[in-house]
PDB file of C-alpha atoms in Angstrom:
ATOM      1  CA  MET A 639      59.459   5.965 126.776  1.00 44.00           C
ATOM      2  CA  PRO A 640      59.111   5.479 123.024  1.00 50.00           C
ATOM      3  CA  ASP A 641      59.490   8.433 120.666  1.00 55.00           C
ATOM      4  CA  ARG A 642      55.965   9.622 119.734  1.00 66.00           C
ATOM      5  CA  ASN A 643      57.120  11.904 116.891  1.00 71.00           C
ATOM      6  CA  ASN A 644      56.590  10.943 113.263  1.00 90.00           C
ATOM      7  CA  LEU A 645      54.609   7.789 114.021  1.00 96.00           C
ATOM      8  CA  VAL A 646      53.157   5.976 111.004  1.00 97.00           C
ATOM      9  CA  TRP A 647      51.207   2.769 110.541  1.00 98.00           C
ATOM     10  CA  VAL A 648      53.165  -0.009 108.863  1.00 98.00           C
ATOM     11  CA  ALA A 649      52.536  -3.692 108.205  1.00 98.00           C
ATOM     12  CA  LEU A 650      54.819  -6.421 109.459  1.00 98.00           C
ATOM     13  CA  GLN A 651      54.903  -9.690 107.563  1.00 97.00           C
ATOM     14  CA  VAL A 652      55.052 -12.491 110.122  1.00 98.00           C
ATOM     15  CA  LYS A 653      55.403 -16.256 110.093  1.00 98.00           C
ATOM     16  CA  PRO A 654      52.161 -18.216 109.604  1.00 93.00           C
ATOM     17  CA  ARG A 655      50.028 -18.512 112.738  1.00 95.00           C
ATOM     18  CA  SER A 656      52.293 -16.209 114.785  1.00 97.00           C
ATOM     19  CA  GLU A 657      50.242 -13.016 114.450  1.00 98.00           C
ATOM     20  CA  LYS A 658      48.917 -13.059 118.036  1.00 98.00           C
ATOM     21  CA  LEU A 659      52.333 -13.765 119.578  1.00 98.00           C
ATOM     22  CA  VAL A 660      53.928 -10.958 117.559  1.00 98.00           C
ATOM     23  CA  ALA A 661      51.146  -8.569 118.637  1.00 98.00           C
ATOM     24  CA  ILE A 662      51.749  -9.438 122.310  1.00 98.00           C
ATOM     25  CA  ALA A 663      55.508  -8.905 121.886  1.00 98.00           C
ATOM     26  CA  LEU A 664      54.967  -5.536 120.157  1.00 98.00           C
ATOM     27  CA  ASN A 665      52.738  -4.448 123.049  1.00 97.00           C
ATOM     28  CA  SER A 666      55.392  -5.485 125.564  1.00 97.00           C
ATOM     29  CA  LYS A 667      57.865  -3.205 123.744  1.00 96.00           C
ATOM     30  CA  GLU A 668      55.327  -0.345 124.000  1.00 95.00           C
ATOM     31  CA  ILE A 669      54.733  -0.317 120.242  1.00 96.00           C
ATOM     32  CA  GLU A 670      51.125   0.415 119.293  1.00 97.00           C
ATOM     33  CA  VAL A 671      49.713  -2.629 117.556  1.00 98.00           C
ATOM     34  CA  PHE A 672      46.542  -3.407 115.629  1.00 98.00           C
ATOM     35  CA  LEU A 673      45.659  -7.024 114.916  1.00 98.00           C
ATOM     36  CA  PRO A 674      42.111  -7.172 113.523  1.00 97.00           C
ATOM     37  CA  LEU A 675      40.449 -10.526 114.201  1.00 96.00           C
ATOM     38  CA  TYR A 676      37.249 -12.138 112.944  1.00 94.00           C
ATOM     39  CA  ALA A 677      35.129 -15.021 114.208  1.00 92.00           C
ATOM     40  CA  ALA A 678      35.391 -18.172 112.108  1.00 90.00           C
ATOM     41  CA  ARG A 679      33.771 -21.546 112.606  1.00 88.00           C
ATOM     42  CA  ARG A 680      35.969 -24.597 112.033  1.00 87.00           C
ATOM     43  CA  ARG A 681      34.714 -28.156 111.880  1.00 88.00           C
ATOM     44  CA  TRP A 682      36.678 -30.974 113.421  1.00 84.00           C
ATOM     45  CA  SER A 683      35.601 -34.605 113.181  1.00 87.00           C
ATOM     46  CA  ASP A 684      33.847 -34.454 116.563  1.00 90.00           C
ATOM     47  CA  ARG A 685      32.808 -30.800 116.962  1.00 90.00           C
ATOM     48  CA  ILE A 686      32.518 -27.282 115.546  1.00 91.00           C
ATOM     49  CA  LYS A 687      34.575 -24.586 117.208  1.00 91.00           C
ATOM     50  CA  GLU A 688      34.500 -20.799 116.862  1.00 91.00           C
ATOM     51  CA  LEU A 689      37.958 -19.259 116.567  1.00 93.00           C
ATOM     52  CA  GLN A 690      39.284 -15.702 116.475  1.00 94.00           C
ATOM     53  CA  LEU A 691      41.498 -15.537 113.364  1.00 95.00           C
ATOM     54  CA  PRO A 692      43.473 -12.642 111.842  1.00 96.00           C
ATOM     55  CA  LEU A 693      41.663 -10.759 109.082  1.00 95.00           C
ATOM     56  CA  PHE A 694      45.018 -10.490 107.315  1.00 96.00           C
ATOM     57  CA  ASP A 695      46.850 -13.830 107.545  1.00 95.00           C
ATOM     58  CA  GLY A 696      50.559 -13.292 107.979  1.00 97.00           C
ATOM     59  CA  TYR A 697      50.393  -9.572 108.824  1.00 98.00           C
ATOM     60  CA  VAL A 698      50.317  -7.392 111.941  1.00 98.00           C
ATOM     61  CA  PHE A 699      49.936  -3.600 111.860  1.00 98.00           C
ATOM     62  CA  CYS A 700      51.986  -1.389 114.151  1.00 98.00           C
ATOM     63  CA  LYS A 701      52.478   2.329 114.606  1.00 97.00           C
ATOM     64  CA  LEU A 702      56.044   3.470 115.037  1.00 96.00           C
ATOM     65  CA  ASN A 703      58.727   5.918 114.009  1.00 95.00           C
ATOM     66  CA  LEU A 704      60.478   4.411 110.976  1.00 94.00           C
ATOM     67  CA  LEU A 705      63.834   5.607 112.311  1.00 93.00           C
ATOM     68  CA  HIS A 706      63.322   3.330 115.356  1.00 93.00           C
ATOM     69  CA  ARG A 707      62.026   0.136 113.756  1.00 94.00           C
ATOM     70  CA  MET A 708      64.693  -2.342 114.924  1.00 95.00           C
ATOM     71  CA  PRO A 709      62.832  -3.376 118.124  1.00 96.00           C
ATOM     72  CA  ALA A 710      59.959  -4.660 115.961  1.00 97.00           C
ATOM     73  CA  LEU A 711      62.288  -6.575 113.630  1.00 95.00           C
ATOM     74  CA  THR A 712      63.932  -8.448 116.516  1.00 96.00           C
ATOM     75  CA  ILE A 713      60.672 -10.064 117.637  1.00 97.00           C
ATOM     76  CA  PRO A 714      60.574 -13.828 116.973  1.00 97.00           C
ATOM     77  CA  GLY A 715      58.156 -14.562 114.138  1.00 98.00           C
ATOM     78  CA  VAL A 716      58.648 -11.236 112.351  1.00 98.00           C
ATOM     79  CA  ILE A 717      59.865 -11.683 108.768  1.00 97.00           C
ATOM     80  CA  GLN A 718      60.039  -8.113 107.468  1.00 97.00           C
ATOM     81  CA  PHE A 719      58.278  -4.796 107.074  1.00 97.00           C
ATOM     82  CA  VAL A 720      56.031  -4.560 104.032  1.00 97.00           C
ATOM     83  CA  GLY A 721      57.524  -2.055 101.641  1.00 95.00           C
ATOM     84  CA  ILE A 722      59.834  -1.513  98.724  1.00 94.00           C
ATOM     85  CA  GLY A 723      63.084  -3.385  99.183  1.00 89.00           C
ATOM     86  CA  ARG A 724      64.208  -2.781 102.739  1.00 85.00           C
ATOM     87  CA  THR A 725      62.225   0.437 103.054  1.00 91.00           C
ATOM     88  CA  PRO A 726      58.871   0.119 104.888  1.00 95.00           C
ATOM     89  CA  VAL A 727      55.962   1.898 103.193  1.00 96.00           C
ATOM     90  CA  PRO A 728      53.478   3.593 105.561  1.00 97.00           C
ATOM     91  CA  ILE A 729      49.819   2.590 105.378  1.00 97.00           C
ATOM     92  CA  GLU A 730      47.266   5.361 104.913  1.00 95.00           C
ATOM     93  CA  GLU A 731      45.853   6.402 108.307  1.00 94.00           C
ATOM     94  CA  GLU A 732      42.317   6.380 106.827  1.00 93.00           C
ATOM     95  CA  GLU A 733      42.640   2.690 105.917  1.00 95.00           C
ATOM     96  CA  ILE A 734      43.604   1.746 109.488  1.00 97.00           C
ATOM     97  CA  VAL A 735      40.850   3.967 110.959  1.00 96.00           C
ATOM     98  CA  ALA A 736      38.303   2.294 108.661  1.00 95.00           C
ATOM     99  CA  LEU A 737      39.419  -1.173 109.776  1.00 96.00           C
ATOM    100  CA  GLN A 738      39.312  -0.116 113.438  1.00 97.00           C
ATOM    101  CA  SER A 739      35.753   1.165 112.910  1.00 96.00           C
ATOM    102  CA  VAL A 740      34.713  -2.200 111.488  1.00 95.00           C
ATOM    103  CA  ILE A 741      36.188  -4.068 114.456  1.00 95.00           C
ATOM    104  CA  LYS A 742      34.603  -1.661 116.989  1.00 95.00           C
ATOM    105  CA  SER A 743      31.201  -1.987 115.279  1.00 95.00           C
ATOM    106  CA  GLY A 744      30.933  -5.679 116.143  1.00 93.00           C
ATOM    107  CA  LEU A 745      29.385  -6.373 112.742  1.00 93.00           C
ATOM    108  CA  PRO A 746      30.304  -9.693 111.109  1.00 91.00           C
ATOM    109  CA  SER A 747      33.389  -9.328 108.915  1.00 92.00           C
ATOM    110  CA  MET A 748      35.661 -11.696 107.040  1.00 90.00           C
ATOM    111  CA  PRO A 749      38.704 -11.687 104.768  1.00 90.00           C
ATOM    112  CA  TRP A 750      37.837 -10.801 101.186  1.00 78.00           C
ATOM    113  CA  PRO A 751      39.774 -10.851  97.927  1.00 65.00           C
ATOM    114  CA  PHE A 752      41.356  -7.503  97.069  1.00 68.00           C
ATOM    115  CA  LEU A 753      39.250  -5.511  94.622  1.00 47.00           C
ATOM    116  CA  GLN A 754      40.353  -2.712  92.349  1.00 47.00           C
ATOM    117  CA  VAL A 755      37.151  -2.254  90.400  1.00 43.00           C
ATOM    118  CA  GLY A 756      33.526  -1.941  91.458  1.00 57.00           C
ATOM    119  CA  GLN A 757      31.183   0.668  92.729  1.00 74.00           C
ATOM    120  CA  LYS A 758      32.496   2.842  95.521  1.00 86.00           C
ATOM    121  CA  VAL A 759      29.922   3.670  98.193  1.00 87.00           C
ATOM    122  CA  ARG A 760      29.708   5.690 101.401  1.00 87.00           C
ATOM    123  CA  VAL A 761      27.813   4.506 104.475  1.00 90.00           C
ATOM    124  CA  GLU A 762      25.239   7.137 105.455  1.00 88.00           C
ATOM    125  CA  HIS A 763      23.788   5.616 108.668  1.00 86.00           C
ATOM    126  CA  GLY A 764      24.785   3.308 111.504  1.00 89.00           C
ATOM    127  CA  PRO A 765      28.071   2.485 113.258  1.00 91.00           C
ATOM    128  CA  LEU A 766      30.087   2.667 110.015  1.00 92.00           C
ATOM    129  CA  ARG A 767      28.757   6.091 108.982  1.00 92.00           C
ATOM    130  CA  ASP A 768      31.028   8.024 106.577  1.00 91.00           C
ATOM    131  CA  LEU A 769      33.204   5.025 105.690  1.00 92.00           C
ATOM    132  CA  GLU A 770      33.782   4.464 101.987  1.00 91.00           C
ATOM    133  CA  GLY A 771      34.302   1.141 100.296  1.00 91.00           C
ATOM    134  CA  ILE A 772      33.109  -1.078  97.485  1.00 88.00           C
ATOM    135  CA  LEU A 773      29.610  -2.528  97.652  1.00 87.00           C
ATOM    136  CA  LEU A 774      29.106  -6.189  96.789  1.00 85.00           C
ATOM    137  CA  GLN A 775      26.231  -8.597  97.040  1.00 81.00           C
ATOM    138  CA  ALA A 776      27.004 -12.074  98.337  1.00 75.00           C
ATOM    139  CA  LYS A 777      24.844 -14.837  99.797  1.00 75.00           C
ATOM    140  CA  GLY A 778      21.741 -12.667  99.713  1.00 77.00           C
ATOM    141  CA  SER A 779      23.233  -9.802 101.733  1.00 83.00           C
ATOM    142  CA  HIS A 780      25.246  -6.696 100.978  1.00 84.00           C
ATOM    143  CA  ARG A 781      28.843  -6.236 102.027  1.00 87.00           C
ATOM    144  CA  LEU A 782      31.113  -3.219 102.166  1.00 89.00           C
ATOM    145  CA  VAL A 783      34.660  -4.081 101.130  1.00 91.00           C
ATOM    146  CA  LEU A 784      37.474  -2.030 102.710  1.00 92.00           C
ATOM    147  CA  SER A 785      41.002  -2.404 101.384  1.00 89.00           C
ATOM    148  CA  VAL A 786      44.579  -1.975 102.538  1.00 92.00           C
ATOM    149  CA  SER A 787      46.213  -1.047  99.254  1.00 90.00           C
ATOM    150  CA  LEU A 788      49.782  -1.760 100.312  1.00 93.00           C
ATOM    151  CA  LEU A 789      48.965  -5.370 101.244  1.00 94.00           C
ATOM    152  CA  GLN A 790      46.509  -5.804  98.377  1.00 91.00           C
ATOM    153  CA  ARG A 791      44.117  -7.343 100.873  1.00 92.00           C
ATOM    154  CA  SER A 792      40.539  -6.487 101.729  1.00 91.00           C
ATOM    155  CA  VAL A 793      37.936  -7.045 104.427  1.00 93.00           C
ATOM    156  CA  ALA A 794      34.195  -7.432 103.863  1.00 92.00           C
ATOM    157  CA  VAL A 795      31.653  -6.316 106.464  1.00 93.00           C
ATOM    158  CA  GLU A 796      27.921  -6.873 106.209  1.00 90.00           C
ATOM    159  CA  VAL A 797      25.882  -3.657 105.746  1.00 88.00           C
ATOM    160  CA  ASP A 798      22.269  -2.739 105.152  1.00 85.00           C
ATOM    161  CA  ARG A 799      21.885  -1.754 101.477  1.00 78.00           C
ATOM    162  CA  ASP A 800      19.627   1.137 102.494  1.00 78.00           C
ATOM    163  CA  CYS A 801      22.478   2.714 104.503  1.00 85.00           C
ATOM    164  CA  VAL A 802      24.854   3.275 101.590  1.00 83.00           C
ATOM    165  CA  VAL A 803      24.915   5.781  98.751  1.00 83.00           C
ATOM    166  CA  PRO A 804      27.144   5.886  95.672  1.00 84.00           C
ATOM    167  CA  VAL A 805      30.231   8.078  95.859  1.00 83.00           C
ATOM    168  CA  LYS A 806      30.511  10.346  92.855  1.00 72.00           C
ATOM    169  CA  SER A 807      33.946  11.478  91.738  1.00 56.00           C
ATOM    170  CA  TRP A 808      32.628  15.051  91.968  1.00 47.00           C
ATOM    171  CA  ASP A 809      31.934  14.566  95.699  1.00 47.00           C
ATOM    172  CA  ARG A 810      35.558  13.639  96.389  1.00 45.00           C
ATOM    173  CA  ILE A 811      37.320  16.114  94.073  1.00 41.00           C
ATOM    174  CA  ALA A 812      35.238  19.156  93.181  1.00 40.00           C
ATOM    175  CA  LYS A 813      33.064  19.456  96.283  1.00 41.00           C
ATOM    176  CA  PRO A 814      35.901  20.312  98.726  1.00 43.00           C
ATOM    177  CA  ALA A 815      37.214  22.949  96.293  1.00 42.00           C
ATOM    178  CA  ALA A 816      33.703  24.333  95.805  1.00 38.00           C
ATOM    179  CA  LEU A 817      33.154  24.484  99.579  1.00 36.00           C
ATOM    180  CA  ALA A 818      36.487  26.191 100.130  1.00 39.00           C
ATOM    181  CA  ALA A 819      35.632  28.797  97.489  1.00 40.00           C
ATOM    182  CA  SER A 820      32.237  29.421  99.086  1.00 35.00           C
ATOM    183  CA  GLY A 821      33.783  30.020 102.520  1.00 38.00           C
ATOM    184  CA  PHE A 822      32.630  26.789 104.224  1.00 33.00           C
TER     185      PHE A 822
END
């Protein structure tokens, strides 16, 4: 049985188009894996087909103890852990939870360029309630962009503009301190 102590989410860089095979192999080694997929339509000369493609081309997320990472590295198709040099860098749990919420919601999502600037918003209603991201407008609809900082990649999910409110820096910094001081 795998060691369940000190588990962290990390990203594995994998060979192109091998994400699904790597995810299956990780599962077979009892390593928790997360491979977010999205529906994409591709046109061939004679037909249009809907495919399930990785939201993050070339990457698979897994949760493991960094002291026991060799089983993941020995899987065919795995290139390396994402990190600094040979040291994997854990991904923030909140970023993985946010991505899992998007996938569970069933709302249309797609890969999106990584953004560092823009208005940060919080979803107030619906299946993505309490998630924070950057609000964009594209093709006549609003999208919430969620990012995985380590990979410098983002995902956009369609949201109703009326369900989001701006996040003020005071809400994230001063409010918890103010609540703690007031006994809440």
